[in-house]
Short mmCIF file of C-alpha atoms in Angstrom, two decimals:
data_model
loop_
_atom_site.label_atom_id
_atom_site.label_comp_id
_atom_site.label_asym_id
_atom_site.label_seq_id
_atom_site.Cartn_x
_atom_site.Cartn_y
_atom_site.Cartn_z
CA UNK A 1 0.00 0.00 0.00
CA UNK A 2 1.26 3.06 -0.77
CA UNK A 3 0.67 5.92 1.72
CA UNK A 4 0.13 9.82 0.79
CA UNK A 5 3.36 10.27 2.71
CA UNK A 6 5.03 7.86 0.58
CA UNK A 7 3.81 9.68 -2.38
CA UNK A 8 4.85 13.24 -0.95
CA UNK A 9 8.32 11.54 -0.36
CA UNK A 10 9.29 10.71 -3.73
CA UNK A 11 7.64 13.44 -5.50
CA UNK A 12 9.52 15.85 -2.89
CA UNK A 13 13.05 14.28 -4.04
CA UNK A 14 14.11 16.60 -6.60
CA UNK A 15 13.32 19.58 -9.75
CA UNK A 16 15.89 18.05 -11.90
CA UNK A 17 15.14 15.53 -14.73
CA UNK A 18 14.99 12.68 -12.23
CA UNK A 19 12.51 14.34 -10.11
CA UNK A 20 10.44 14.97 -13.37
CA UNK A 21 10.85 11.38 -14.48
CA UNK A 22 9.51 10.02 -11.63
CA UNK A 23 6.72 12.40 -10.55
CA UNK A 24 5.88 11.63 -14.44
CA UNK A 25 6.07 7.82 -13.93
CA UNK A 26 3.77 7.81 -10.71
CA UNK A 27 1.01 10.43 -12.56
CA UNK A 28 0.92 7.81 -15.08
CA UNK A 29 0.52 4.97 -12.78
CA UNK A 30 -2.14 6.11 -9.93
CA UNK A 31 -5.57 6.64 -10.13
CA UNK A 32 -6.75 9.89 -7.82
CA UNK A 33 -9.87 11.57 -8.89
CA UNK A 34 -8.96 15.64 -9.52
CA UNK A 35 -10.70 16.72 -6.06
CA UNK A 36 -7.97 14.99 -4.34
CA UNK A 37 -5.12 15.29 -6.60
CA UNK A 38 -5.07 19.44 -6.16
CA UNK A 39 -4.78 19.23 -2.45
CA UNK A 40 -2.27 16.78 -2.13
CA UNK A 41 -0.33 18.29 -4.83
CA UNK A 42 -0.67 21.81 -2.98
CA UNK A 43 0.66 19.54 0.28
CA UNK A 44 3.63 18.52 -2.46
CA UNK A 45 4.39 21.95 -3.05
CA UNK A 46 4.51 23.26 0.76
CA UNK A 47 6.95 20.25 1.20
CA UNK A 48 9.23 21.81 -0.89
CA UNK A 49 8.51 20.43 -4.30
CA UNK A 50 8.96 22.77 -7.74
CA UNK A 51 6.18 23.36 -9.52
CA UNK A 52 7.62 21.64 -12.65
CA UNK A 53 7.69 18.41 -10.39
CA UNK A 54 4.34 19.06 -9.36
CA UNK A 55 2.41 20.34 -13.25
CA UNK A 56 4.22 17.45 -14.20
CA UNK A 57 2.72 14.71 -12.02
CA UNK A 58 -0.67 16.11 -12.47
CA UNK A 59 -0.78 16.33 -16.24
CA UNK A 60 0.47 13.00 -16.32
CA UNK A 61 -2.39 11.73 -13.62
CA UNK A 62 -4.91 13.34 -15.73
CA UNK A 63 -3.99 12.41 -18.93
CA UNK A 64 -2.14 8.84 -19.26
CA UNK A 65 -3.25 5.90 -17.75
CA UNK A 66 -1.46 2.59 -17.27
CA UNK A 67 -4.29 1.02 -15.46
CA UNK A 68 -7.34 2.21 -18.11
CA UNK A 69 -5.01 0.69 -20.84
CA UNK A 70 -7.31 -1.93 -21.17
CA UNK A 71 -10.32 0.30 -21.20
CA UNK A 72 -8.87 2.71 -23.81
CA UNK A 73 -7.76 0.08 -25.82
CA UNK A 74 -11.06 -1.32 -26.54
CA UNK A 75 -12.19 2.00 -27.51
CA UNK A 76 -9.03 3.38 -29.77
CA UNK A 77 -7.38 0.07 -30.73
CA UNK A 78 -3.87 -0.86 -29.46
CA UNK A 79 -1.88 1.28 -31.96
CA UNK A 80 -3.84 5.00 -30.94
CA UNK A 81 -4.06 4.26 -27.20
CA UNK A 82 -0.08 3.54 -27.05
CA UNK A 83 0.66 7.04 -28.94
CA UNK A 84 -1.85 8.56 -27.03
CA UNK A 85 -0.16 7.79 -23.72
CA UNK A 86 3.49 8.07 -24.79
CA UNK A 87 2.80 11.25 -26.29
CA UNK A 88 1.01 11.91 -23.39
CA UNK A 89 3.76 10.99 -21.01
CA UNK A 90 6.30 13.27 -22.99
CA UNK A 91 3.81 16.22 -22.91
CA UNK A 92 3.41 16.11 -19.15
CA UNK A 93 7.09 16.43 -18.59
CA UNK A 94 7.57 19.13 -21.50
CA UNK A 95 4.48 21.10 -19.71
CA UNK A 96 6.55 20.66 -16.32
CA UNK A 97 9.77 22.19 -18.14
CA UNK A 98 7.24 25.24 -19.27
CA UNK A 99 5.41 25.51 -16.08
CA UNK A 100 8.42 25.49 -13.76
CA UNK A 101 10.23 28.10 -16.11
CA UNK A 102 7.01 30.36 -15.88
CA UNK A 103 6.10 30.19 -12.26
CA UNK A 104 9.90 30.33 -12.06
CA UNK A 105 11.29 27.25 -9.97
CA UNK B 1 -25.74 -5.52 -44.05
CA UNK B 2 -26.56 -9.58 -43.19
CA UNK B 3 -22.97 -10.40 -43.88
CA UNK B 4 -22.04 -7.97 -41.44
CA UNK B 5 -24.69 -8.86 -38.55
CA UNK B 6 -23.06 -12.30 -39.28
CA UNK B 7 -19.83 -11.52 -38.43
CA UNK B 8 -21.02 -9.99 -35.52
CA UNK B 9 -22.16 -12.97 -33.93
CA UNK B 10 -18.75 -14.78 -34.56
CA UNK B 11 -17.08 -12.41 -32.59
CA UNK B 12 -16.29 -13.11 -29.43
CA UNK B 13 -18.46 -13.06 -26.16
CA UNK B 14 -18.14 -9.37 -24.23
CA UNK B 15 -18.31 -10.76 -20.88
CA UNK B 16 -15.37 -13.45 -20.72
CA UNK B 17 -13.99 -14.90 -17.58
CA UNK B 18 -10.34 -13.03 -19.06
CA UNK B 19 -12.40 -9.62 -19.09
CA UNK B 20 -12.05 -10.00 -15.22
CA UNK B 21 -8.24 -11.31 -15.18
CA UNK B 22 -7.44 -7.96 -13.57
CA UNK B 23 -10.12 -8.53 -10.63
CA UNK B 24 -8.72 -11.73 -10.39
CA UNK B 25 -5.21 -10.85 -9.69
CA UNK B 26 -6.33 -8.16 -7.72
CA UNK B 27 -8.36 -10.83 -5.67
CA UNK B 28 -5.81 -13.13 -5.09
CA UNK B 29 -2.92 -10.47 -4.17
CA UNK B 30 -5.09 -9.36 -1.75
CA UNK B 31 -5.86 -12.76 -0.61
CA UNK B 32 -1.67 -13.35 -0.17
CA UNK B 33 -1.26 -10.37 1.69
CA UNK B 34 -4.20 -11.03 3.72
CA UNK B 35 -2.42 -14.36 4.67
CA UNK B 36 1.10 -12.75 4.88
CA UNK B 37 -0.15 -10.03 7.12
CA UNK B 38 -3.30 -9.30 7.81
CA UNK B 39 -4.03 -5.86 9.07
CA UNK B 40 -1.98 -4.88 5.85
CA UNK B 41 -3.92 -7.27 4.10
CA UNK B 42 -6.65 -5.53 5.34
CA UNK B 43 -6.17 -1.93 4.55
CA UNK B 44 -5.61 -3.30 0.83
CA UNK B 45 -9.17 -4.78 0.64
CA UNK B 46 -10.68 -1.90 1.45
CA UNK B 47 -8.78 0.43 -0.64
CA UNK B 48 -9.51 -2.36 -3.28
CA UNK B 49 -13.14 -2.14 -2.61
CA UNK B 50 -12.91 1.80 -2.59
CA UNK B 51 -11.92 1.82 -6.05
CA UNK B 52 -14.39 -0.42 -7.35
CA UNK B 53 -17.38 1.34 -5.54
CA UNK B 54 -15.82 5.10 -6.50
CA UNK B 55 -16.04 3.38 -10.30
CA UNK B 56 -19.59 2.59 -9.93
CA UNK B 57 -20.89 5.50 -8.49
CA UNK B 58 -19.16 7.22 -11.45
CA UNK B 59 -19.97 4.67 -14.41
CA UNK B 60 -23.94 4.50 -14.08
CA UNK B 61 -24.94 8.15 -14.33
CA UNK B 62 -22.55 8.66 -17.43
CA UNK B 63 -24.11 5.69 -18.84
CA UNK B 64 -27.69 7.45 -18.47
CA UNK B 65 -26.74 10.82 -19.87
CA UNK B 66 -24.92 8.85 -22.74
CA UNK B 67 -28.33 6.87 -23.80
CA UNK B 68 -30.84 10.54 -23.38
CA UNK B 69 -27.73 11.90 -25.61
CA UNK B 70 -28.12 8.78 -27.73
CA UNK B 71 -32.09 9.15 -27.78
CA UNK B 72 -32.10 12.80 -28.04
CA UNK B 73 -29.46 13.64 -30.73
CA UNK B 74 -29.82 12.11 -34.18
CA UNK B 75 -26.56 10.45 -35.81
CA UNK B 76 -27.22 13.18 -38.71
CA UNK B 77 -26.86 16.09 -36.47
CA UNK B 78 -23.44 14.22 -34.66
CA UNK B 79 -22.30 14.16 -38.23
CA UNK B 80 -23.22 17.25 -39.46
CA UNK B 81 -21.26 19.35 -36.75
CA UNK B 82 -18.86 16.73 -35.59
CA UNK B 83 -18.19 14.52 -38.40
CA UNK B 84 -15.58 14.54 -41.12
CA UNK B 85 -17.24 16.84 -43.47
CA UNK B 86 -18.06 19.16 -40.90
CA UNK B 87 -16.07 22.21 -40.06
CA UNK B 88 -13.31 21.38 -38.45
CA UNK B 89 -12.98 24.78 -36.17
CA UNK B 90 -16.37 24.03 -34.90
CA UNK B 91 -16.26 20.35 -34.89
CA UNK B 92 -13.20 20.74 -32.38
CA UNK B 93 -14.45 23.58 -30.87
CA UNK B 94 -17.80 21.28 -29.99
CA UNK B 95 -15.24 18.67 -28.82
CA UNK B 96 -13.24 20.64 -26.72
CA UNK B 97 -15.60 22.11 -25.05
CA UNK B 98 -17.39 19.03 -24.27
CA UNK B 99 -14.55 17.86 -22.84
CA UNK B 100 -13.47 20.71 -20.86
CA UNK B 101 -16.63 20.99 -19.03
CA UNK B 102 -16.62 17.54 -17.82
CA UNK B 103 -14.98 16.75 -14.21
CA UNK B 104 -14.96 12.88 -14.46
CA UNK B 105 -12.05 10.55 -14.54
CA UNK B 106 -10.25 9.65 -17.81
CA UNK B 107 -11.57 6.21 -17.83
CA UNK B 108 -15.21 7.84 -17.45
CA UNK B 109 -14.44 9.13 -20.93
CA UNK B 110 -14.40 6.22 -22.55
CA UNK B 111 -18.07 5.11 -23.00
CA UNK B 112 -18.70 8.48 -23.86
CA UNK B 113 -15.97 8.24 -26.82
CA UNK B 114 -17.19 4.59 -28.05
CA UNK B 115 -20.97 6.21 -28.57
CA UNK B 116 -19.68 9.52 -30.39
CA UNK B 117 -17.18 7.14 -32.40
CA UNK B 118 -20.79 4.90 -33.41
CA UNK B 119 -22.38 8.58 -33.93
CA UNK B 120 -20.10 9.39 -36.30
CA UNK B 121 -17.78 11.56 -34.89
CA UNK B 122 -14.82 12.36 -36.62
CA UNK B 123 -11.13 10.67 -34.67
CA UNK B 124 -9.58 14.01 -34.52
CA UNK B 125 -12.60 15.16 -32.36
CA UNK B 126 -12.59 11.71 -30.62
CA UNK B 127 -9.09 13.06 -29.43
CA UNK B 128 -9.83 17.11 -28.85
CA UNK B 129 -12.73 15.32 -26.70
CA UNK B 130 -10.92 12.70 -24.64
CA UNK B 131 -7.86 15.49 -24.16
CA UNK B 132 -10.11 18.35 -23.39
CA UNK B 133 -11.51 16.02 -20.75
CA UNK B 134 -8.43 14.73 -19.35
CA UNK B 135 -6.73 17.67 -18.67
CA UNK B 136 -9.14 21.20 -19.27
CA UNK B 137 -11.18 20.39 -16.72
CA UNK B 138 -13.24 23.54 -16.21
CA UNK B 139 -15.36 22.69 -13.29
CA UNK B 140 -12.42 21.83 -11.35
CA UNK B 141 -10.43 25.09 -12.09
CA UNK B 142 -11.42 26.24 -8.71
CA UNK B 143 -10.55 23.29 -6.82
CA UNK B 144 -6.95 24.42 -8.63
CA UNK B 145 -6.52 27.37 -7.82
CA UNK B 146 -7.52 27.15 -4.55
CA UNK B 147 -4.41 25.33 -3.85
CA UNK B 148 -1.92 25.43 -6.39
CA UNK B 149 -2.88 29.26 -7.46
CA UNK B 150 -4.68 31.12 -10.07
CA UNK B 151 -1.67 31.67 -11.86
CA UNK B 152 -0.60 28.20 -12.28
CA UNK B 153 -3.91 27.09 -13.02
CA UNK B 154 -4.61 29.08 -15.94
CA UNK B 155 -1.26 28.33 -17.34
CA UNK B 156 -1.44 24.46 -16.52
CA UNK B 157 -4.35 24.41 -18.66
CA UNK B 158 -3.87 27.01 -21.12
CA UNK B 159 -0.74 24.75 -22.03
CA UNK B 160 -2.38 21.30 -22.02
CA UNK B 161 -5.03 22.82 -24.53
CA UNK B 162 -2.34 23.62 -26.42
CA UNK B 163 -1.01 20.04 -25.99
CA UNK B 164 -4.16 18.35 -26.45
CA UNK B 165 -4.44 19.98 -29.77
CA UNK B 166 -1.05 18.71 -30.76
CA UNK B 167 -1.44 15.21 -29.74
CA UNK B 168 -5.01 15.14 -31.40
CA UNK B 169 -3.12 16.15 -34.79
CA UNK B 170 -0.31 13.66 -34.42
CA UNK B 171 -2.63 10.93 -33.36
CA UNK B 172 -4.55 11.79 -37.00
CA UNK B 173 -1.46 11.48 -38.65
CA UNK B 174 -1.18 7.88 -36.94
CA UNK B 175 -4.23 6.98 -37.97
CA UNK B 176 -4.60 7.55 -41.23
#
């Protein structure tokens, strides 16, 4: 099980590209309806967290999703859902790069 | 039209006993842990159950807006503003905005996107739609900003819109 505090943890360990990889990894992995992802990505950013890290993890949450693959598959084919994630995936951290540059950390 | 019924019926049942693998696994991980260590076990079943009851409550009504949509708007008018002859500024615009005023979960996109697909709709509004809905998500622009800012709200989604109409182009290029 992973706790919020676990979560907090690792996407509290860096604004360099690791900290973006992994923020974007975990945004593509977990499942947390928007009500709850804006708070605990405003408890992310008191905890020290850029705001590259954290526009990273939450475009990733919203917009690819490991776990739906199935679901999305069945409604794209295999070949669109796969480019819709990856591209996804590689949007979320360029957004991240953008956001932290504007909002400047 | 017979040939294709036909076909049809050779496909495959929906509902097969692999459609649930993913319960299954789910099931017996959580029966494991429950052996391994039980109050762990424990917490894991119920955020197991969680999910599944936070999918149902969302699934149904989406489901019940998606057949009045279904009874209400003709396939002709679907493919007269949203289809591939129709304009594409206000095909996408219809899309987007669809999208962007929804507050649901990705995955409750997807019925949603398998009836406009059977409308008619054209795939590069399939995408502006399931985009606009993954990431614009209007409604929740206050929940946003309440904690992350105004600023970094409007900019987090003024970008993604800008993304979302990217990917939707690329993804057309894919397809085709």
């Amino acid at each position: 099980m992973v706790s919020n505090e676990t979560l907090v943890k690792l996407l509290s360990s860096g604004n360099g590209w690791l900290g973006l990889i992994i923020s974007d990894v975990i945004g593509a992995i977990a499942i947390i309806p928007g009500v709850i992802a804006f708070p605990l990505a405003g408890q992310i950013l008191t905890y020290g967290a850029g705001y590259s890290v954290i526009a990273t993890f939450i475009s990733s949450l919203m917009m690819v999703g490991v776990i739906t693959f199935g679901m999305e598959r069945d409604v794209f084919g295999t070949k669109i859902a796969t480019w819709r994630n990856v591209l996804g995936f590689i949007l979320s951290i360029i957004i991240g790069f953008t956001m932290g540059g504007l909002m400047g950390s | 039209m017979q040939k294709k019924a036909d076909k049809k019926n050779k496909e495959k049942p929906y509902l097969t006993l692999g459609r649930f693998k993913w319960v299954l696994v789910v099931l017996l991980i959580d029966a494991i842990v429950l052996l391994v260590d039980f109050p762990r076990g424990e917490t894991s079943c119920q955020k197991a159950i969680e999910g599944f009851a936070n999918v149902f409550k969302i699934l149904p009504p989406i489901f019940i807006l998606l057949g009045l949509l279904n009874s209400w708007v003709s396939r002709e008018t679907f493919a007269k503003y949203m289809g591939k002859r129709a304009n594409a500024w206000l095909g996408g615009g219809i899309a987007f905005l669809l999208g962007a005023l929804s507050a649901g979960p990705l995955y409750a996109s997807f019925p949603v996107i398998a009836s406009f697909k059977q409308k008619g709709v054209a795939p590069r509004n399939l995408y502006l739609l399931l985009g606009a809905w993954a990431t614009c998500r209007l409604p929740l622009l206050l929940v946003e900003s309440t904690y992350l800012g105004v600023k970094f709200a409007a900019l987090r989604v003024g970008l993604s819109a800008v993304g979302v109409v990217i990917i939707a182009f690329i993804l057309e290029r894919v397809n085709a």
